[in-house]
């Protein structure tokens, strides 16, 4: 209870950043058995900013063809509904936290870690048939969003803590000791505010303390450790639970996608 009240105290000074309702509605449509591309296109066209970003993405170097697209419907088909959604969502998250001082945290490294965690989550989900791979990809992508929220709300205190901490486990311990809550709890709170599914809220909230039988949160917790091991070149924490081919698949997925968010 004390941890929750201290977290609320940090968050209550100003409104939590809001996510465009169109992106939330599209996420719901992607999980509907009756929804079609036409409905997604209609929602995107109802928001001129998202429509413009959709066209820019479809005509970017990653997707650009000889003939540029000028209609949202063709852009959605070129990029693919799910890939388009997570790219737009990631762009929106970046915009919401644009003012964070780059001296407090290297944002390129942050997004590299987030994307590798997303790719590893998707691969683990598919290999072990836990949840839906697409959902676990999004959960992995957003697992550390609480760090952005804390840097926005308490830049001096949290920035100093990040600068003085070398590894994730120590970071969580120090967050609890100094603030009474963790970036994982803050991230879960933000995703709940955005009305994201419970899986995403739970994965963000528990990616440092999920147990092996916890389903989606356990997948993201393992993917998070793999991301640190691979990108930070740390010794493997749990080699007996991860097939080498799975790690190779996650790396290939990551390398194919990294240019689309940086």
PDB file of N, CA and C in Angstrom, residues 142-215:
ATOM      1  N   UNK A 142       7.170  -2.559 -24.984  1.00  0.00           N
ATOM      2  CA  UNK A 142       6.751  -1.540 -24.015  1.00  0.00           C
ATOM      3  C   UNK A 142       7.187  -1.842 -22.583  1.00  0.00           C
ATOM      4  N   UNK A 143       7.951  -2.896 -22.363  1.00  0.00           N
ATOM      5  CA  UNK A 143       8.193  -3.340 -20.984  1.00  0.00           C
ATOM      6  C   UNK A 143       8.909  -2.299 -20.127  1.00  0.00           C
ATOM      7  N   UNK A 144       9.731  -1.449 -20.726  1.00  0.00           N
ATOM      8  CA  UNK A 144      10.514  -0.481 -19.954  1.00  0.00           C
ATOM      9  C   UNK A 144       9.969   0.943 -20.049  1.00  0.00           C
ATOM     10  N   UNK A 145       8.733   1.103 -20.494  1.00  0.00           N
ATOM     11  CA  UNK A 145       8.194   2.455 -20.677  1.00  0.00           C
ATOM     12  C   UNK A 145       8.158   3.229 -19.361  1.00  0.00           C
ATOM     13  N   UNK A 146       8.139   2.522 -18.239  1.00  0.00           N
ATOM     14  CA  UNK A 146       8.168   3.190 -16.944  1.00  0.00           C
ATOM     15  C   UNK A 146       9.421   4.026 -16.734  1.00  0.00           C
ATOM     16  N   UNK A 147      10.542   3.615 -17.332  1.00  0.00           N
ATOM     17  CA  UNK A 147      11.765   4.419 -17.220  1.00  0.00           C
ATOM     18  C   UNK A 147      11.565   5.788 -17.852  1.00  0.00           C
ATOM     19  N   UNK A 148      10.882   5.813 -18.999  1.00  0.00           N
ATOM     20  CA  UNK A 148      10.622   7.089 -19.666  1.00  0.00           C
ATOM     21  C   UNK A 148       9.721   7.968 -18.809  1.00  0.00           C
ATOM     22  N   UNK A 149       8.711   7.351 -18.220  1.00  0.00           N
ATOM     23  CA  UNK A 149       7.784   8.108 -17.381  1.00  0.00           C
ATOM     24  C   UNK A 149       8.507   8.716 -16.179  1.00  0.00           C
ATOM     25  N   UNK A 150       9.373   7.947 -15.538  1.00  0.00           N
ATOM     26  CA  UNK A 150      10.083   8.455 -14.365  1.00  0.00           C
ATOM     27  C   UNK A 150      11.108   9.523 -14.740  1.00  0.00           C
ATOM     28  N   UNK A 151      11.745   9.376 -15.896  1.00  0.00           N
ATOM     29  CA  UNK A 151      12.669  10.415 -16.343  1.00  0.00           C
ATOM     30  C   UNK A 151      11.932  11.704 -16.671  1.00  0.00           C
ATOM     31  N   UNK A 152      10.702  11.578 -17.129  1.00  0.00           N
ATOM     32  CA  UNK A 152       9.898  12.764 -17.427  1.00  0.00           C
ATOM     33  C   UNK A 152       9.414  13.442 -16.151  1.00  0.00           C
ATOM     34  N   UNK A 153       9.013  12.647 -15.152  1.00  0.00           N
ATOM     35  CA  UNK A 153       8.414  13.186 -13.940  1.00  0.00           C
ATOM     36  C   UNK A 153       9.435  13.577 -12.870  1.00  0.00           C
ATOM     37  N   UNK A 154      10.527  12.863 -12.797  1.00  0.00           N
ATOM     38  CA  UNK A 154      11.538  13.136 -11.758  1.00  0.00           C
ATOM     39  C   UNK A 154      12.932  13.004 -12.378  1.00  0.00           C
ATOM     40  N   UNK A 155      13.261  13.874 -13.342  1.00  0.00           N
ATOM     41  CA  UNK A 155      14.491  13.718 -14.119  1.00  0.00           C
ATOM     42  C   UNK A 155      15.771  13.765 -13.299  1.00  0.00           C
ATOM     43  N   UNK A 156      15.841  14.643 -12.314  1.00  0.00           N
ATOM     44  CA  UNK A 156      17.078  14.773 -11.539  1.00  0.00           C
ATOM     45  C   UNK A 156      17.319  13.524 -10.701  1.00  0.00           C
ATOM     46  N   UNK A 157      16.290  13.124  -9.928  1.00  0.00           N
ATOM     47  CA  UNK A 157      16.452  11.980  -9.034  1.00  0.00           C
ATOM     48  C   UNK A 157      16.645  10.678  -9.797  1.00  0.00           C
ATOM     49  N   UNK A 158      15.787  10.457 -10.812  1.00  0.00           N
ATOM     50  CA  UNK A 158      15.876   9.173 -11.512  1.00  0.00           C
ATOM     51  C   UNK A 158      17.077   9.140 -12.450  1.00  0.00           C
ATOM     52  N   UNK A 159      17.388  10.277 -13.055  1.00  0.00           N
ATOM     53  CA  UNK A 159      18.567  10.331 -13.915  1.00  0.00           C
ATOM     54  C   UNK A 159      19.835  10.013 -13.146  1.00  0.00           C
ATOM     55  N   UNK A 160      19.935  10.531 -11.918  1.00  0.00           N
ATOM     56  CA  UNK A 160      21.107  10.250 -11.084  1.00  0.00           C
ATOM     57  C   UNK A 160      21.187   8.776 -10.720  1.00  0.00           C
ATOM     58  N   UNK A 161      20.034   8.171 -10.457  1.00  0.00           N
ATOM     59  CA  UNK A 161      20.015   6.749 -10.114  1.00  0.00           C
ATOM     60  C   UNK A 161      20.466   5.899 -11.294  1.00  0.00           C
ATOM     61  N   UNK A 162      19.986   6.221 -12.498  1.00  0.00           N
ATOM     62  CA  UNK A 162      20.400   5.477 -13.690  1.00  0.00           C
ATOM     63  C   UNK A 162      21.899   5.618 -13.927  1.00  0.00           C
ATOM     64  N   UNK A 163      22.408   6.822 -13.748  1.00  0.00           N
ATOM     65  CA  UNK A 163      23.829   7.064 -14.009  1.00  0.00           C
ATOM     66  C   UNK A 163      24.725   6.323 -13.030  1.00  0.00           C
ATOM     67  N   UNK A 164      24.197   6.020 -11.865  1.00  0.00           N
ATOM     68  CA  UNK A 164      25.009   5.424 -10.798  1.00  0.00           C
ATOM     69  C   UNK A 164      24.748   3.928 -10.626  1.00  0.00           C
ATOM     70  N   UNK A 165      24.031   3.318 -11.586  1.00  0.00           N
ATOM     71  CA  UNK A 165      23.666   1.901 -11.465  1.00  0.00           C
ATOM     72  C   UNK A 165      24.085   1.156 -12.721  1.00  0.00           C
ATOM     73  N   UNK A 166      24.759   0.022 -12.548  1.00  0.00           N
ATOM     74  CA  UNK A 166      25.338  -0.695 -13.680  1.00  0.00           C
ATOM     75  C   UNK A 166      24.456  -1.791 -14.262  1.00  0.00           C
ATOM     76  N   UNK A 167      23.584  -2.398 -13.465  1.00  0.00           N
ATOM     77  CA  UNK A 167      22.822  -3.533 -13.978  1.00  0.00           C
ATOM     78  C   UNK A 167      21.371  -3.448 -13.537  1.00  0.00           C
ATOM     79  N   UNK A 168      20.519  -4.216 -14.244  1.00  0.00           N
ATOM     80  CA  UNK A 168      19.075  -4.122 -14.043  1.00  0.00           C
ATOM     81  C   UNK A 168      18.645  -4.556 -12.649  1.00  0.00           C
ATOM     82  N   UNK A 169      19.242  -5.630 -12.132  1.00  0.00           N
ATOM     83  CA  UNK A 169      18.833  -6.132 -10.820  1.00  0.00           C
ATOM     84  C   UNK A 169      19.122  -5.111  -9.725  1.00  0.00           C
ATOM     85  N   UNK A 170      20.306  -4.505  -9.808  1.00  0.00           N
ATOM     86  CA  UNK A 170      20.652  -3.482  -8.822  1.00  0.00           C
ATOM     87  C   UNK A 170      19.750  -2.267  -8.962  1.00  0.00           C
ATOM     88  N   UNK A 171      19.405  -1.920 -10.201  1.00  0.00           N
ATOM     89  CA  UNK A 171      18.521  -0.779 -10.432  1.00  0.00           C
ATOM     90  C   UNK A 171      17.191  -0.971  -9.726  1.00  0.00           C
ATOM     91  N   UNK A 172      16.591  -2.137  -9.876  1.00  0.00           N
ATOM     92  CA  UNK A 172      15.294  -2.405  -9.255  1.00  0.00           C
ATOM     93  C   UNK A 172      15.404  -2.330  -7.733  1.00  0.00           C
ATOM     94  N   UNK A 173      16.462  -2.897  -7.182  1.00  0.00           N
ATOM     95  CA  UNK A 173      16.659  -2.846  -5.728  1.00  0.00           C
ATOM     96  C   UNK A 173      16.786  -1.406  -5.239  1.00  0.00           C
ATOM     97  N   UNK A 174      17.536  -0.602  -5.963  1.00  0.00           N
ATOM     98  CA  UNK A 174      17.728   0.787  -5.547  1.00  0.00           C
ATOM     99  C   UNK A 174      16.453   1.608  -5.737  1.00  0.00           C
ATOM    100  N   UNK A 175      15.695   1.319  -6.787  1.00  0.00           N
ATOM    101  CA  UNK A 175      14.412   2.010  -6.969  1.00  0.00           C
ATOM    102  C   UNK A 175      13.501   1.766  -5.770  1.00  0.00           C
ATOM    103  N   UNK A 176      13.413   0.502  -5.365  1.00  0.00           N
ATOM    104  CA  UNK A 176      12.560   0.172  -4.212  1.00  0.00           C
ATOM    105  C   UNK A 176      13.066   0.868  -2.945  1.00  0.00           C
ATOM    106  N   UNK A 177      14.384   0.848  -2.765  1.00  0.00           N
ATOM    107  CA  UNK A 177      14.942   1.423  -1.553  1.00  0.00           C
ATOM    108  C   UNK A 177      14.826   2.937  -1.489  1.00  0.00           C
ATOM    109  N   UNK A 178      15.037   3.612  -2.624  1.00  0.00           N
ATOM    110  CA  UNK A 178      15.069   5.073  -2.618  1.00  0.00           C
ATOM    111  C   UNK A 178      13.721   5.718  -2.915  1.00  0.00           C
ATOM    112  N   UNK A 179      12.885   5.045  -3.734  1.00  0.00           N
ATOM    113  CA  UNK A 179      11.612   5.656  -4.124  1.00  0.00           C
ATOM    114  C   UNK A 179      10.396   4.921  -3.563  1.00  0.00           C
ATOM    115  N   UNK A 180      10.585   3.650  -3.213  1.00  0.00           N
ATOM    116  CA  UNK A 180       9.454   2.869  -2.730  1.00  0.00           C
ATOM    117  C   UNK A 180       8.666   2.198  -3.829  1.00  0.00           C
ATOM    118  N   UNK A 181       9.100   2.326  -5.070  1.00  0.00           N
ATOM    119  CA  UNK A 181       8.447   1.672  -6.206  1.00  0.00           C
ATOM    120  C   UNK A 181       9.483   1.518  -7.315  1.00  0.00           C
ATOM    121  N   UNK A 182       9.145   0.771  -8.362  1.00  0.00           N
ATOM    122  CA  UNK A 182      10.085   0.507  -9.446  1.00  0.00           C
ATOM    123  C   UNK A 182       9.578   1.066 -10.765  1.00  0.00           C
ATOM    124  N   UNK A 183      10.495   1.137 -11.743  1.00  0.00           N
ATOM    125  CA  UNK A 183      10.082   1.573 -13.083  1.00  0.00           C
ATOM    126  C   UNK A 183       9.082   0.597 -13.681  1.00  0.00           C
ATOM    127  N   UNK A 184       9.162  -0.680 -13.272  1.00  0.00           N
ATOM    128  CA  UNK A 184       8.205  -1.671 -13.770  1.00  0.00           C
ATOM    129  C   UNK A 184       6.792  -1.334 -13.300  1.00  0.00           C
ATOM    130  N   UNK A 185       6.651  -0.976 -12.030  1.00  0.00           N
ATOM    131  CA  UNK A 185       5.336  -0.598 -11.511  1.00  0.00           C
ATOM    132  C   UNK A 185       4.828   0.671 -12.183  1.00  0.00           C
ATOM    133  N   UNK A 186       5.717   1.631 -12.411  1.00  0.00           N
ATOM    134  CA  UNK A 186       5.321   2.871 -13.079  1.00  0.00           C
ATOM    135  C   UNK A 186       4.861   2.595 -14.507  1.00  0.00           C
ATOM    136  N   UNK A 187       5.570   1.691 -15.204  1.00  0.00           N
ATOM    137  CA  UNK A 187       5.176   1.340 -16.562  1.00  0.00           C
ATOM    138  C   UNK A 187       3.827   0.661 -16.618  1.00  0.00           C
ATOM    139  N   UNK A 188       3.583  -0.250 -15.687  1.00  0.00           N
ATOM    140  CA  UNK A 188       2.278  -0.897 -15.637  1.00  0.00           C
ATOM    141  C   UNK A 188       1.162   0.099 -15.404  1.00  0.00           C
ATOM    142  N   UNK A 189       1.429   1.069 -14.548  1.00  0.00           N
ATOM    143  CA  UNK A 189       0.432   2.109 -14.263  1.00  0.00           C
ATOM    144  C   UNK A 189       0.111   2.917 -15.516  1.00  0.00           C
ATOM    145  N   UNK A 190       1.131   3.258 -16.300  1.00  0.00           N
ATOM    146  CA  UNK A 190       0.925   4.030 -17.519  1.00  0.00           C
ATOM    147  C   UNK A 190       0.156   3.225 -18.561  1.00  0.00           C
ATOM    148  N   UNK A 191       0.511   1.960 -18.751  1.00  0.00           N
ATOM    149  CA  UNK A 191      -0.186   1.130 -19.733  1.00  0.00           C
ATOM    150  C   UNK A 191      -1.637   0.912 -19.333  1.00  0.00           C
ATOM    151  N   UNK A 192      -1.907   0.805 -18.045  1.00  0.00           N
ATOM    152  CA  UNK A 192      -3.290   0.703 -17.585  1.00  0.00           C
ATOM    153  C   UNK A 192      -4.043   1.990 -17.904  1.00  0.00           C
ATOM    154  N   UNK A 193      -3.377   3.131 -17.738  1.00  0.00           N
ATOM    155  CA  UNK A 193      -3.979   4.422 -18.078  1.00  0.00           C
ATOM    156  C   UNK A 193      -4.309   4.490 -19.564  1.00  0.00           C
ATOM    157  N   UNK A 194      -3.473   3.872 -20.383  1.00  0.00           N
ATOM    158  CA  UNK A 194      -3.716   3.853 -21.822  1.00  0.00           C
ATOM    159  C   UNK A 194      -4.749   2.799 -22.241  1.00  0.00           C
ATOM    160  N   UNK A 195      -5.285   2.093 -21.273  1.00  0.00           N
ATOM    161  CA  UNK A 195      -6.290   1.052 -21.513  1.00  0.00           C
ATOM    162  C   UNK A 195      -5.731  -0.087 -22.375  1.00  0.00           C
ATOM    163  N   UNK A 196      -4.468  -0.391 -22.189  1.00  0.00           N
ATOM    164  CA  UNK A 196      -3.873  -1.519 -22.880  1.00  0.00           C
ATOM    165  C   UNK A 196      -4.316  -2.808 -22.201  1.00  0.00           C
ATOM    166  N   UNK A 197      -4.285  -3.943 -22.929  1.00  0.00           N
ATOM    167  CA  UNK A 197      -4.733  -5.220 -22.356  1.00  0.00           C
ATOM    168  C   UNK A 197      -3.953  -5.609 -21.100  1.00  0.00           C
ATOM    169  N   UNK A 198      -4.578  -6.416 -20.263  1.00  0.00           N
ATOM    170  CA  UNK A 198      -3.983  -6.815 -18.993  1.00  0.00           C
ATOM    171  C   UNK A 198      -2.640  -7.508 -19.189  1.00  0.00           C
ATOM    172  N   UNK A 199      -2.476  -8.280 -20.277  1.00  0.00           N
ATOM    173  CA  UNK A 199      -1.195  -8.935 -20.533  1.00  0.00           C
ATOM    174  C   UNK A 199      -0.066  -7.918 -20.589  1.00  0.00           C
ATOM    175  N   UNK A 200      -0.275  -6.813 -21.297  1.00  0.00           N
ATOM    176  CA  UNK A 200       0.762  -5.807 -21.439  1.00  0.00           C
ATOM    177  C   UNK A 200       1.031  -5.105 -20.114  1.00  0.00           C
ATOM    178  N   UNK A 201      -0.032  -4.842 -19.358  1.00  0.00           N
ATOM    179  CA  UNK A 201       0.116  -4.215 -18.045  1.00  0.00           C
ATOM    180  C   UNK A 201       0.911  -5.132 -17.118  1.00  0.00           C
ATOM    181  N   UNK A 202       0.542  -6.419 -17.095  1.00  0.00           N
ATOM    182  CA  UNK A 202       1.213  -7.382 -16.213  1.00  0.00           C
ATOM    183  C   UNK A 202       2.669  -7.583 -16.620  1.00  0.00           C
ATOM    184  N   UNK A 203       2.937  -7.648 -17.928  1.00  0.00           N
ATOM    185  CA  UNK A 203       4.308  -7.866 -18.390  1.00  0.00           C
ATOM    186  C   UNK A 203       5.207  -6.697 -18.001  1.00  0.00           C
ATOM    187  N   UNK A 204       4.702  -5.478 -18.151  1.00  0.00           N
ATOM    188  CA  UNK A 204       5.492  -4.310 -17.757  1.00  0.00           C
ATOM    189  C   UNK A 204       5.703  -4.285 -16.250  1.00  0.00           C
ATOM    190  N   UNK A 205       4.647  -4.578 -15.503  1.00  0.00           N
ATOM    191  CA  UNK A 205       4.704  -4.495 -14.040  1.00  0.00           C
ATOM    192  C   UNK A 205       5.622  -5.540 -13.430  1.00  0.00           C
ATOM    193  N   UNK A 206       5.754  -6.717 -14.092  1.00  0.00           N
ATOM    194  CA  UNK A 206       6.413  -7.849 -13.453  1.00  0.00           C
ATOM    195  C   UNK A 206       7.604  -8.389 -14.235  1.00  0.00           C
ATOM    196  N   UNK A 207       8.146  -7.621 -15.164  1.00  0.00           N
ATOM    197  CA  UNK A 207       9.215  -8.191 -15.992  1.00  0.00           C
ATOM    198  C   UNK A 207      10.519  -8.397 -15.230  1.00  0.00           C
ATOM    199  N   UNK A 208      10.597  -7.949 -13.989  1.00  0.00           N
ATOM    200  CA  UNK A 208      11.785  -8.227 -13.173  1.00  0.00           C
ATOM    201  C   UNK A 208      11.531  -9.265 -12.087  1.00  0.00           C
ATOM    202  N   UNK A 209      10.286  -9.652 -11.885  1.00  0.00           N
ATOM    203  CA  UNK A 209      10.022 -10.619 -10.806  1.00  0.00           C
ATOM    204  C   UNK A 209       9.006 -11.690 -11.181  1.00  0.00           C
ATOM    205  N   UNK A 210       8.790 -11.923 -12.480  1.00  0.00           N
ATOM    206  CA  UNK A 210       7.863 -12.980 -12.889  1.00  0.00           C
ATOM    207  C   UNK A 210       8.488 -14.346 -12.623  1.00  0.00           C
ATOM    208  N   UNK A 211       7.665 -15.308 -12.236  1.00  0.00           N
ATOM    209  CA  UNK A 211       8.130 -16.681 -12.034  1.00  0.00           C
ATOM    210  C   UNK A 211       7.912 -17.478 -13.313  1.00  0.00           C
ATOM    211  N   UNK A 212       8.583 -18.638 -13.475  1.00  0.00           N
ATOM    212  CA  UNK A 212       8.501 -19.396 -14.727  1.00  0.00           C
ATOM    213  C   UNK A 212       7.088 -19.753 -15.172  1.00  0.00           C
ATOM    214  N   UNK A 213       6.154 -19.901 -14.251  1.00  0.00           N
ATOM    215  CA  UNK A 213       4.800 -20.286 -14.629  1.00  0.00           C
ATOM    216  C   UNK A 213       3.858 -19.133 -14.864  1.00  0.00           C
ATOM    217  N   UNK A 214       4.396 -17.920 -15.017  1.00  0.00           N
ATOM    218  CA  UNK A 214       3.552 -16.731 -15.117  1.00  0.00           C
ATOM    219  C   UNK A 214       3.130 -16.370 -16.530  1.00  0.00           C
ATOM    220  N   UNK A 215       3.304 -17.255 -17.487  1.00  0.00           N
ATOM    221  CA  UNK A 215       2.830 -16.999 -18.839  1.00  0.00           C
ATOM    222  C   UNK A 215       3.515 -15.826 -19.497  1.00  0.00           C
TER     223      UNK A 215
END
